[in-house]
Short mmCIF file of C-alpha atoms and ligand atoms in Angstrom, two decimals:
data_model
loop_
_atom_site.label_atom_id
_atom_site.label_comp_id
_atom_site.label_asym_id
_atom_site.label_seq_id
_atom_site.Cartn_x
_atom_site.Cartn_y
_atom_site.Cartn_z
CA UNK A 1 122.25 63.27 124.88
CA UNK A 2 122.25 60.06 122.21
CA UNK A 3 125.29 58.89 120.24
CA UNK A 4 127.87 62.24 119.81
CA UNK A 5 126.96 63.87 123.11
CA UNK A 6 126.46 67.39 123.41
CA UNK A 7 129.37 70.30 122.73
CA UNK A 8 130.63 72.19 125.38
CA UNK A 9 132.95 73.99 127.09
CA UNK A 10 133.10 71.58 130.21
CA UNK A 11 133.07 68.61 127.49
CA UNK A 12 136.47 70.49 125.63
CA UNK A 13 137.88 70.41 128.94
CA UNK A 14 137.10 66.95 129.62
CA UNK A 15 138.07 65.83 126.63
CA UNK A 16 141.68 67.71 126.44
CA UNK A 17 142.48 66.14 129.78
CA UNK A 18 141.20 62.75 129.08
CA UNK A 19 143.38 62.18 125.44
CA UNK A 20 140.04 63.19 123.58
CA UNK A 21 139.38 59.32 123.47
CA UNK A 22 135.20 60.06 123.76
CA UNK A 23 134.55 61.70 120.82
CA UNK A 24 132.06 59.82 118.58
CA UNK A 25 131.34 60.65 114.62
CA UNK A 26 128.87 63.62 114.56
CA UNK A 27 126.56 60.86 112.36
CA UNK A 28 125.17 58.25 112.09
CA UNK A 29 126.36 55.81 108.85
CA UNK A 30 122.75 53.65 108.64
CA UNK A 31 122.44 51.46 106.06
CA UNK A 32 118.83 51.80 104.67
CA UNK A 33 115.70 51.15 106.08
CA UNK A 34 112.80 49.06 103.87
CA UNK A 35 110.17 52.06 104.80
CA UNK A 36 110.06 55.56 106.12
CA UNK A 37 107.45 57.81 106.91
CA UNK A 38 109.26 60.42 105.32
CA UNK A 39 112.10 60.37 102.46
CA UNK A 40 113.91 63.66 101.83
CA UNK A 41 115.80 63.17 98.56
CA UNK A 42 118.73 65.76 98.79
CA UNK A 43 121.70 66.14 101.57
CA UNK A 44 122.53 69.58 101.15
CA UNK A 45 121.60 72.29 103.45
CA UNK A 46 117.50 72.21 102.75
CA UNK A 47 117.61 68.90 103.10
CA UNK A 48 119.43 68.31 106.16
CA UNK A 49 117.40 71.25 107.29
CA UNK A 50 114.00 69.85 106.45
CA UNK A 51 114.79 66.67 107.67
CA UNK A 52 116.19 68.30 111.68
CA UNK A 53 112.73 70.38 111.54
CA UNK A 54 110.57 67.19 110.95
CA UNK A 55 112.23 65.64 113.70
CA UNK A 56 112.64 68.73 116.07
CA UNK A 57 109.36 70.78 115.58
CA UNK A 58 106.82 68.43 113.85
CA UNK A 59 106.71 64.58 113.96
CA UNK A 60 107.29 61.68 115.62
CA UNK A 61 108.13 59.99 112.11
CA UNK A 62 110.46 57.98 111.00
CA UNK A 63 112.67 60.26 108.17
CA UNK A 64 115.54 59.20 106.07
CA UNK A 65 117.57 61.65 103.94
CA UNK A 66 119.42 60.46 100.83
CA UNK A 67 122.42 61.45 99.18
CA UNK A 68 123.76 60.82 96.21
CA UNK A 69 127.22 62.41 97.16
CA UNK A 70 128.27 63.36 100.40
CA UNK A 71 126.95 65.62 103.21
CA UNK A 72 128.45 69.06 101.93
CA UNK A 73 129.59 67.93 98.34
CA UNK A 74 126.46 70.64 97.13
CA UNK A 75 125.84 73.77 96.92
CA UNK A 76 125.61 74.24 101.06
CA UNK A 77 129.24 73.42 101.44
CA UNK A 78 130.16 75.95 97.68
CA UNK A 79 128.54 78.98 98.25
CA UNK A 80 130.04 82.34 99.71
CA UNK A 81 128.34 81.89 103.43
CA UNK A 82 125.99 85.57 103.36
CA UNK A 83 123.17 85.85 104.92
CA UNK A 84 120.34 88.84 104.80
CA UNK A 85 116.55 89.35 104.58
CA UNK A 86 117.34 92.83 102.65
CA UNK A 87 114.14 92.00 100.20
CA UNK A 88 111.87 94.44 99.06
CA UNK A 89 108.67 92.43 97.40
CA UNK A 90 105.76 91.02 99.93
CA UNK A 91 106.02 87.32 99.06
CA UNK A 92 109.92 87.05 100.08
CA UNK A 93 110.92 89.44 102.67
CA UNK A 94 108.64 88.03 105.99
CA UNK A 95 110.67 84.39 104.25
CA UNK A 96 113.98 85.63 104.30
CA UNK A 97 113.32 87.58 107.74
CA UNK A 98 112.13 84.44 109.29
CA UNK A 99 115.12 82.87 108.15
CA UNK A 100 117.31 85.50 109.77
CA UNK A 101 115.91 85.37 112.64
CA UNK A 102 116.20 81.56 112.83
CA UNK A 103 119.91 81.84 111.81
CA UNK A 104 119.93 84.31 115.26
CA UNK A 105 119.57 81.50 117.48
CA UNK A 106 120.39 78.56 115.00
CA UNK A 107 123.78 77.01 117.22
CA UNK A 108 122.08 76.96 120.34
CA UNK A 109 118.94 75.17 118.74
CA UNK A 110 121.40 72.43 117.27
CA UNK A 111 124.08 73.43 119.70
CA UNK A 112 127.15 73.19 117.02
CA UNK A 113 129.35 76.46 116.61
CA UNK A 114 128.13 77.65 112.77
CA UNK A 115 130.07 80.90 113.68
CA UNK A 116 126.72 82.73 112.63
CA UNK A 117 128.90 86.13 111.97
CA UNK A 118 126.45 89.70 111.83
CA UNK A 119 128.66 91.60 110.41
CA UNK A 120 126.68 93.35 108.05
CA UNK A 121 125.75 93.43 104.43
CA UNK A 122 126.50 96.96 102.32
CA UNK A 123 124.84 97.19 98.65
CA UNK A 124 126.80 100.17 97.35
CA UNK A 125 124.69 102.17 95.45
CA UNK A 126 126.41 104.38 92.33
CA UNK A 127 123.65 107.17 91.40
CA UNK A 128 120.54 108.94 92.20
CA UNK A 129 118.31 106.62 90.61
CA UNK A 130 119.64 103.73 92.40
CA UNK A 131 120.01 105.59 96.19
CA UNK A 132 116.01 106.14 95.98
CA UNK A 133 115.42 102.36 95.01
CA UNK A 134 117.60 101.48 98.08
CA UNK A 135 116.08 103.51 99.92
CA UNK A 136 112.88 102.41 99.42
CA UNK A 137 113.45 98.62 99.72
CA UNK A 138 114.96 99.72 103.25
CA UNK A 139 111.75 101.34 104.21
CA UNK A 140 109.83 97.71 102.59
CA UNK A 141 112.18 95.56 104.79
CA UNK A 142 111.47 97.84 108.58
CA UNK A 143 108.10 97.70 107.52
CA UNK A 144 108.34 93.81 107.82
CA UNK A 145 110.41 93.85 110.60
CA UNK A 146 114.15 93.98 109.48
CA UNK A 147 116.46 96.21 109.81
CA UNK A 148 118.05 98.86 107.38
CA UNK A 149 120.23 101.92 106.83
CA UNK A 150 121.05 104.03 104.46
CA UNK A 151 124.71 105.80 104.50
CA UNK A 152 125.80 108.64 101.83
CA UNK A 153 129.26 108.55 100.72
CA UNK A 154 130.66 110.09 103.88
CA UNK A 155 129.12 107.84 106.04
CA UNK A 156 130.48 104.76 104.18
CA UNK A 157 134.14 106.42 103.66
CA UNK A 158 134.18 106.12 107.70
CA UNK A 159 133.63 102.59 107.34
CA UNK A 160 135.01 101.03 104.48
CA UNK A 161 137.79 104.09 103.37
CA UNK A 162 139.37 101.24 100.95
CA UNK A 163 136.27 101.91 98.25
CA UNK A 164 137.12 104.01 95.00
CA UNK A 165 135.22 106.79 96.47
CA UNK A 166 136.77 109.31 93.54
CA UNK A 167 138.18 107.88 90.41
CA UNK A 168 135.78 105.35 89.48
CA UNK A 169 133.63 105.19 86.12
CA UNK A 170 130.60 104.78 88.99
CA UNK A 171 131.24 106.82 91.69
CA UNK A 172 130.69 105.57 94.99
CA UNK A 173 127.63 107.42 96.41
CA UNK A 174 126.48 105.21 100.00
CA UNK A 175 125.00 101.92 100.91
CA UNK A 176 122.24 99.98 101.97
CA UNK A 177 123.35 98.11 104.92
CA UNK A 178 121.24 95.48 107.13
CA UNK A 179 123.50 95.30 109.97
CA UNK A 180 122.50 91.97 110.82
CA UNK A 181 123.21 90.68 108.07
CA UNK A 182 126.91 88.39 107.58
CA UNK A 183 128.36 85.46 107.17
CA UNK A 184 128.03 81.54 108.35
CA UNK A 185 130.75 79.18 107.98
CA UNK A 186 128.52 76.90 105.40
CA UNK A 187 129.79 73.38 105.71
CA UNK A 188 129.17 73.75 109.48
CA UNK A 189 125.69 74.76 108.69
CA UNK A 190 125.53 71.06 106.72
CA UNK A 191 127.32 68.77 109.51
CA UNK A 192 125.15 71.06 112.36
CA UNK A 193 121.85 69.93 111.04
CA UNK A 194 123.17 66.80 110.27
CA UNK A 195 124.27 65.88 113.48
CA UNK A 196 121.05 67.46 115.20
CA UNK A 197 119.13 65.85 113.15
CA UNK A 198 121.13 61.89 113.15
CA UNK A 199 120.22 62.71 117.26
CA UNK A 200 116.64 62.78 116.99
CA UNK A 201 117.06 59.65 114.96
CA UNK A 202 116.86 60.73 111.43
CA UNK A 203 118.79 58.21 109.37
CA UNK A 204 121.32 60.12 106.77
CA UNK A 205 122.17 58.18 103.78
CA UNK A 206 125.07 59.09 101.71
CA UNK A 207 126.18 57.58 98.64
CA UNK A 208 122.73 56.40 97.91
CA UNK A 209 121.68 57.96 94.69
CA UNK A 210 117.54 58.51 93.97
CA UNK A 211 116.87 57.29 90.24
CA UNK A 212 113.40 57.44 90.21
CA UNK A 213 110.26 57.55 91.98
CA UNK A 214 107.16 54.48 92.34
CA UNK A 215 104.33 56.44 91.48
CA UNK A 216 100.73 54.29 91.55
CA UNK A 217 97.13 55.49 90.88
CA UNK A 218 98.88 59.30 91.02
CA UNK A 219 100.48 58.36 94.66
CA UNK A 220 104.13 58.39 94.99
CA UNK A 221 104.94 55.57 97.06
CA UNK A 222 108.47 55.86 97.24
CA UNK A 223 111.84 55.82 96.06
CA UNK A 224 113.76 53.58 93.51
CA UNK A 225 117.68 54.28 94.21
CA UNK A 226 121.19 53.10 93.84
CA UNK A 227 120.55 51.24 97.02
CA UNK A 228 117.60 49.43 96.23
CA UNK A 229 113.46 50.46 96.84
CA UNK A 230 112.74 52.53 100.22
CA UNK A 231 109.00 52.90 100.73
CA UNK A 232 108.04 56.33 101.45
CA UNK A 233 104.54 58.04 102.63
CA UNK A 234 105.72 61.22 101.66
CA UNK A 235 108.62 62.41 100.12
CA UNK A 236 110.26 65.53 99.94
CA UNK A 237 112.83 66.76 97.09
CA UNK A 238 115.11 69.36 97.77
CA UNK A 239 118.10 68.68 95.33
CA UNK A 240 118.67 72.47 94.09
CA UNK A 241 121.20 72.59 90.91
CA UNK A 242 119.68 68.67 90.13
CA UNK A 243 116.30 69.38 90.48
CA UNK A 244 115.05 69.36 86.84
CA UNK A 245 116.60 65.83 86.29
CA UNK A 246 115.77 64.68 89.29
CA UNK A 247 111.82 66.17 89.05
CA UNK A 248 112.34 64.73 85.45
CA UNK A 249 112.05 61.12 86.73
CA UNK A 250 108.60 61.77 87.96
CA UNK A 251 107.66 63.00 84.74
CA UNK A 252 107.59 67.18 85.89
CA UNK A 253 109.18 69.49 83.53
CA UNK A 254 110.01 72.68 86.15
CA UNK A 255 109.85 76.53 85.49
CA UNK A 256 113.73 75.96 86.37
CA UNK A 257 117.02 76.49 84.37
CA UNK A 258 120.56 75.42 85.64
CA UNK A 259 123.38 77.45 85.40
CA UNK A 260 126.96 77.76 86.98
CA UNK A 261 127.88 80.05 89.85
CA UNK A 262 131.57 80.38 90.38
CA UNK A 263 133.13 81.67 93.71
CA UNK A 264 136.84 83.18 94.77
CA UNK A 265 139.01 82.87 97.13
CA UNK A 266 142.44 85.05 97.98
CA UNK A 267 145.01 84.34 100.00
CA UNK A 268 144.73 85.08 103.37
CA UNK A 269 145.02 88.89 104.40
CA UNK A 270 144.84 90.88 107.52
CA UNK A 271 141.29 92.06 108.72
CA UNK A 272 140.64 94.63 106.48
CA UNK A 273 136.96 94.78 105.10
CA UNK A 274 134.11 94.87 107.82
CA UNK A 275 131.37 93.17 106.37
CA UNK A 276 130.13 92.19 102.98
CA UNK A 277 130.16 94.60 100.45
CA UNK A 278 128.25 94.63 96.87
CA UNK A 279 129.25 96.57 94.07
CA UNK A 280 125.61 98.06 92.57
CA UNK A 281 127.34 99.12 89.08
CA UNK A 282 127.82 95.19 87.97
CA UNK A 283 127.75 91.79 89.78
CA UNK A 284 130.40 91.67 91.96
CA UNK A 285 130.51 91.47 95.99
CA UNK A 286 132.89 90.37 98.87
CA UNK A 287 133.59 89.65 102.43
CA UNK A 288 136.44 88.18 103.84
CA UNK A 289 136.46 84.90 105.75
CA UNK A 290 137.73 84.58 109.28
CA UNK A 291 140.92 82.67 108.35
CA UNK A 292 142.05 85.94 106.01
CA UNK A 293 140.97 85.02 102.62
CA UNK A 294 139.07 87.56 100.53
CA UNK A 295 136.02 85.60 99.53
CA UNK A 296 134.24 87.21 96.40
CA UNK A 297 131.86 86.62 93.46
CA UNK A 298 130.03 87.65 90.07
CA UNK A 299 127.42 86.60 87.72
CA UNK A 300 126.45 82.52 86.68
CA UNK A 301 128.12 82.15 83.59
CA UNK A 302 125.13 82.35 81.50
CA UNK A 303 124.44 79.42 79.92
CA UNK A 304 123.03 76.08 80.81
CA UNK A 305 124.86 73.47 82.41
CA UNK A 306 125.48 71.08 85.17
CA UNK A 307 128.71 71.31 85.48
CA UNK A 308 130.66 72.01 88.72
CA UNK A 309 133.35 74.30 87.23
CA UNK A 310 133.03 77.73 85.50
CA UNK A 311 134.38 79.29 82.35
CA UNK A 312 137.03 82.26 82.03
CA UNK A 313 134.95 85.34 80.97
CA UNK A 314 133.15 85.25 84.42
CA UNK A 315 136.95 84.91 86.23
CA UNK A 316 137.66 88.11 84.17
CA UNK A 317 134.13 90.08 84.63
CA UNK A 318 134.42 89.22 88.52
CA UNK A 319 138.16 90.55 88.46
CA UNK A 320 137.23 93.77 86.71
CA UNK A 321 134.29 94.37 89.10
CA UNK A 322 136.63 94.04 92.08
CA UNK A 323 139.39 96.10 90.77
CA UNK A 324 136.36 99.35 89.69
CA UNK A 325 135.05 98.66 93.42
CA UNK A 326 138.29 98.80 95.29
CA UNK A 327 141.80 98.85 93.58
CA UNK A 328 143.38 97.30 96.17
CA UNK A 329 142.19 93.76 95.16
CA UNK A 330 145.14 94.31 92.57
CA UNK A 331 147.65 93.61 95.18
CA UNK A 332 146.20 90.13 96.30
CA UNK A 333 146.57 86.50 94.59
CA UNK A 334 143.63 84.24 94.25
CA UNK A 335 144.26 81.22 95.36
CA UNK A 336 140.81 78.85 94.44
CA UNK A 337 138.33 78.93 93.00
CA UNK A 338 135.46 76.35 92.14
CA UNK A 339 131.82 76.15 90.17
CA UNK A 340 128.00 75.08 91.92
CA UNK A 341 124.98 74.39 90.20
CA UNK A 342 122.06 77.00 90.11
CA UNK A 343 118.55 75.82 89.95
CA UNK A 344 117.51 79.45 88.39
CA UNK A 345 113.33 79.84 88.44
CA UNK A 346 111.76 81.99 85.79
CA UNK A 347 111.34 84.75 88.31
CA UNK A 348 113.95 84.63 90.40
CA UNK A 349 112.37 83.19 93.58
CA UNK A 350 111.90 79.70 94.95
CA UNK A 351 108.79 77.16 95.38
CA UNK A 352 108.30 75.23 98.61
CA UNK A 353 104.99 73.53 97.19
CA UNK A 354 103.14 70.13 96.69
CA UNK A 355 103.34 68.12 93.30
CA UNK A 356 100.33 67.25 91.07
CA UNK A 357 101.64 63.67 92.01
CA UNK A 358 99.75 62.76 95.91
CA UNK A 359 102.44 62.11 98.27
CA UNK A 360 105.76 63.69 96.60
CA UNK A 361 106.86 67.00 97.46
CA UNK A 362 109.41 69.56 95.87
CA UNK A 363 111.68 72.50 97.16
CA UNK A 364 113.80 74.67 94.68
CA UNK A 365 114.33 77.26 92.34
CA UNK A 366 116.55 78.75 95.07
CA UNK A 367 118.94 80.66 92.35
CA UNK A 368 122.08 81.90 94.33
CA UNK A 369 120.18 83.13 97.16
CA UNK A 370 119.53 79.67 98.80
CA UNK A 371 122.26 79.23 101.58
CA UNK A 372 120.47 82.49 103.51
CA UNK A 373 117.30 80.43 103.33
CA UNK A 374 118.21 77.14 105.06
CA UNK A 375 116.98 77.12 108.30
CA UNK A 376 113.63 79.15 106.80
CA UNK A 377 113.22 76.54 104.08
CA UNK A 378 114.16 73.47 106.17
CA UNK A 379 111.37 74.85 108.51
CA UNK A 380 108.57 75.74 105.34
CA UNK A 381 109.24 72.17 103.75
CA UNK A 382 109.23 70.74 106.98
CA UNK A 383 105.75 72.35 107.86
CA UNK A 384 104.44 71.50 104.56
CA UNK A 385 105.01 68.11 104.49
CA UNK A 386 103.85 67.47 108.05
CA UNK A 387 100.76 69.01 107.74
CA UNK A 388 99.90 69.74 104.00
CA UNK A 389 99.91 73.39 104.54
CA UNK A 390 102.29 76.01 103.41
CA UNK A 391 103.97 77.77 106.28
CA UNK A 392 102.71 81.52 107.29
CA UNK A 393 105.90 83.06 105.27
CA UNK A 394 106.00 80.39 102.38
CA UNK A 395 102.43 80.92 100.86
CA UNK A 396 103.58 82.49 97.76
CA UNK A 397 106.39 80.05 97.08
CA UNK A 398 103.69 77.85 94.97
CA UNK A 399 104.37 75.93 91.87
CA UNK A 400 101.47 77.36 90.00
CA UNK A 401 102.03 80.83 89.89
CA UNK A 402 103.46 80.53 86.91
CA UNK A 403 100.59 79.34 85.41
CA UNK A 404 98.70 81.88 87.34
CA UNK A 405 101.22 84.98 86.15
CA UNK A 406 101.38 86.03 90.01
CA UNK A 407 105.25 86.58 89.78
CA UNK A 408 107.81 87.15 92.58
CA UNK A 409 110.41 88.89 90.20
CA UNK A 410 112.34 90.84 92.88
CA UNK A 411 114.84 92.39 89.96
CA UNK A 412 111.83 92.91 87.27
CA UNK A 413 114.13 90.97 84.83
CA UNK A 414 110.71 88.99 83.82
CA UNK A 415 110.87 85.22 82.74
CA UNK A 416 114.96 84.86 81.99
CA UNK A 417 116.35 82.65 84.59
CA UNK A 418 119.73 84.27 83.72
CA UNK A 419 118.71 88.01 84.37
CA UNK A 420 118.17 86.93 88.59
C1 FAD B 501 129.49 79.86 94.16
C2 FAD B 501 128.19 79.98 94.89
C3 FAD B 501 127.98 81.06 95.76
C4 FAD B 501 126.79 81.18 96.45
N1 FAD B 501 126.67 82.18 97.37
C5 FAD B 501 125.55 82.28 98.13
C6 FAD B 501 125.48 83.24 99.17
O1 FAD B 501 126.45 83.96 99.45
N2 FAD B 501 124.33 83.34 99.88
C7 FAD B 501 123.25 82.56 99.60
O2 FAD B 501 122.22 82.73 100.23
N3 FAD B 501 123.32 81.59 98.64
C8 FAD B 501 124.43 81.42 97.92
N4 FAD B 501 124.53 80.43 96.97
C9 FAD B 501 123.37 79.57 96.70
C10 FAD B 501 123.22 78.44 97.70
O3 FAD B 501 124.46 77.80 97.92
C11 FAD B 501 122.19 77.42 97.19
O4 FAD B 501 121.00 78.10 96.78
C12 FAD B 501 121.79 76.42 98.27
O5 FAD B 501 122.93 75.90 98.92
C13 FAD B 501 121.00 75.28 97.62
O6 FAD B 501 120.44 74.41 98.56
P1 FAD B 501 121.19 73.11 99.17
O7 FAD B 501 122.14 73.58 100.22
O8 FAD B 501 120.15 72.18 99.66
O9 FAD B 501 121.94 72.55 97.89
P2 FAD B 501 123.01 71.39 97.74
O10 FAD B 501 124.03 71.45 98.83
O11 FAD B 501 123.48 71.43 96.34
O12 FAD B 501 122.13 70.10 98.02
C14 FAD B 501 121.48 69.32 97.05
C15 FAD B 501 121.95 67.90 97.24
O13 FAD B 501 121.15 67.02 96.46
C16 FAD B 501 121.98 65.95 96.09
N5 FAD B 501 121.37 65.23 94.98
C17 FAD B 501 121.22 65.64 93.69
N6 FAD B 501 120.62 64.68 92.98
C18 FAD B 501 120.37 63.64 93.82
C19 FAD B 501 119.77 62.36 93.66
N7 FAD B 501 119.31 61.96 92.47
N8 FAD B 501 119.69 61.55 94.74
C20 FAD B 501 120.16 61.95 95.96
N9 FAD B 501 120.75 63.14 96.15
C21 FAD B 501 120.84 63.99 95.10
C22 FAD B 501 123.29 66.64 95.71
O14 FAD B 501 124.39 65.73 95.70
C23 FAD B 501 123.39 67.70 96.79
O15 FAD B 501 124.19 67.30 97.89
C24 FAD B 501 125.74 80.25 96.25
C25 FAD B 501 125.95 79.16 95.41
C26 FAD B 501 127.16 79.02 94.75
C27 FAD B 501 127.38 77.83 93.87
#
């Protein structure tokens, strides 16, 4: 059962009646160890994720993860929670469907309550045109396995009556939906396979910044960081929005970009839309969290920058989005809002590959779609750097298919990290 013991009803219930004095931290705070067998740089979702994997599925090794932050300072604990395999091209959907599928039975594997919500995803679609490419990345996605639907308006006014079904520019004509798609509370998914993995002995390292990387005769031999040198035999990156400066240090220039990604929060309402909804005339899409709030989004701001705070023209193209989808966002009042980093690839979809370099390891390029893909990646990566093999779902997810031209441009918006 190790250090935090294991979460459960009986334990509540011991707990409440004995002045909840047994409750331990959820982690671990090690200081660093000389060596590892494995070092993944990165304490954000992929990481944490990679790191439980390694421990739970493939090795006996000794792993370390290092952060430069905080567990949940990233992207993982910034994003807007939604999960869905609704893919159309070859190389991502079995990925993303693998990834659902782990999500399915994710808090029982690290037995922490994620509140993993299936309340399904609807991409509105506006005209003919668009219904027929819907429909046939729903027929591409129960080919592979997944689930889709298509509704026409009708269908959809029974469900979500609040849309502007008859006075918008667009009119609203059905949706897409992939009923198992949802939600996941996302810094739960960071302190679940934190604490899952800190029980199976990984040792998590915050505040313990990677600067560079000890690379001799073309093997990477570990890590220099803010804490001093930790030996490594392998070592895995998976610092998304960073990962050009941090790749930088090893002397890789990546097919990446970084741009901003803002998110929105109202204040909180009564239950009032089902699931999450995207609006197919621009880039705007919603759900609404459990506590009320009305938790929506846009476009990256379109230009580079590590920053983690957006700029106003988004706030207003988000706003106007919401209002053409469904007037009613009018009445409400935002309340936050806040800015992540976006490592954008050139076509939209993420590597999980080796590095020219023997021994070091990289995972990114995850654009806005990342959070869906934790438990998938964590697993990939994992795989990967255990046995030098790409995983059954990750093959395409290689570094030199851009060399090779063999794209995975789900949106056909070609090489312009922005257009994903
Ligand atoms: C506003 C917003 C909305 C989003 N919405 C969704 C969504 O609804 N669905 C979806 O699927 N995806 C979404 N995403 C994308 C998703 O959040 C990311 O793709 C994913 O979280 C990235 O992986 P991560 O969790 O490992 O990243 P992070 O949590 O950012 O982890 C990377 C970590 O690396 C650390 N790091 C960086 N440099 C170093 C260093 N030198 N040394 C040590 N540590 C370092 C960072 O501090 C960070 O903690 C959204 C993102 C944003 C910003």
């Amino acid at each position: 059962m190790g250090l935090n013991g294991g979460y459960s009803g009986f334990r509540i219930l011991r707990e409440g009646l004995s002045g909840n004095r047994g409750w331990r931290p959820a982690w671990r705070d090690p200081a660093p160890q000389p060596a590892y067998d494995f070092v993944i740089v990165g304490g954000g979702g992929h990481g944490l994720a990679t790191a439980y994997y390694l421990a739970s599925q493939f090795s006996e090794a000794s792993v370390a993860v290092l952060e430069k932050g905080w567990i949940g300072g990233g992207n993982v604990g910034r994003n807007t929670t939604i999960i869905r395999s609704n893919y159309l091209l070859d190389g991502n959907q079995p990925f993303y469907e693998f990834s659902l599928k782990l999500w399915e039975g994710l808090e029982q594997d690290f037995n922490y309550n994620a509140m993993v919500s299936q309340r399904g995803v609807y991409n509105v679609y506006h005209s003919d045109a668009q219904r027929d490419a819907y429909r046939r990345r729903g027929n591409a996605m129960i080919l592979h396995g997944a689930d889709a639907e298509l509704l026409d308006a009708a269908q959809l006014r029974a469900e979500c009556p609040f849309l502007n079904f008859d006075n918008a520019r667009l009119p609203v004509m059905g949706a897409l939906v992939q009923r198992r798609g949802g939600t996941v509370r996302h810094d739960a998914v960071a302190w679940g396979y934190a604490r899952g993995a800190d029980r199976r002995g990984v040792d998590i390292i915050q505040n313990c910044e990677v600067t560079g990387f000890r690379i001799q005769n073309g093997r990477c031999t570990g890590v220099e960081t803010s804490r001093g040198f930790i030996a490594a035999r392998k070592v895995g990156c998976a610092v998304a929005g960073s990962s050009s400066r941090v790749m930088q240090a090893a002397g890789m220039r990546l097919p990446i970009e970084s741009h901003v990604l803002q998110a929105f929060v109202s204040e909180g309402l009564k239950p009032i839309i089902p699931g999450v909804i995207t609006y197919g005339g621009g880039h705007f899409y919603i759900s609404q969290s459990d506590k009320g709030g009305l938790v929506f989004g846009g476009d990256i701001d379109m230009y580079n920058s590590y920053a983690q705070r957006g700029n106003l023209p988004v706030v207003e193209d988000v706003c106007e989005g919401g209002m053409t989808l469904m007037p009613m966002i009018g009445r409400a009042r935002m309340v936050r809002m806040w800015g992540g980093i976006m490592d954008m690839s050139m076509d939209g979809s993420p590597i999980i590959d080796r590095t020219h370099i023997d021994g070091l390891y990289f995972n990114g390029g995850w654009c806005y779609g990342g959070f869906k893909a934790t438990p998938a990646s964590g697993w990939c990566f994992a795989h990967l750097l255990a046995t030098d093999t790409p995983h059954e779902t990750a093959t395409a997810y290689r570094m030199d298919r851009f060399e090779r031209g063999y794209m995975i441009d789900e949106k056909g918006s070609g090489a312009q990290p922005n257009q994903h």
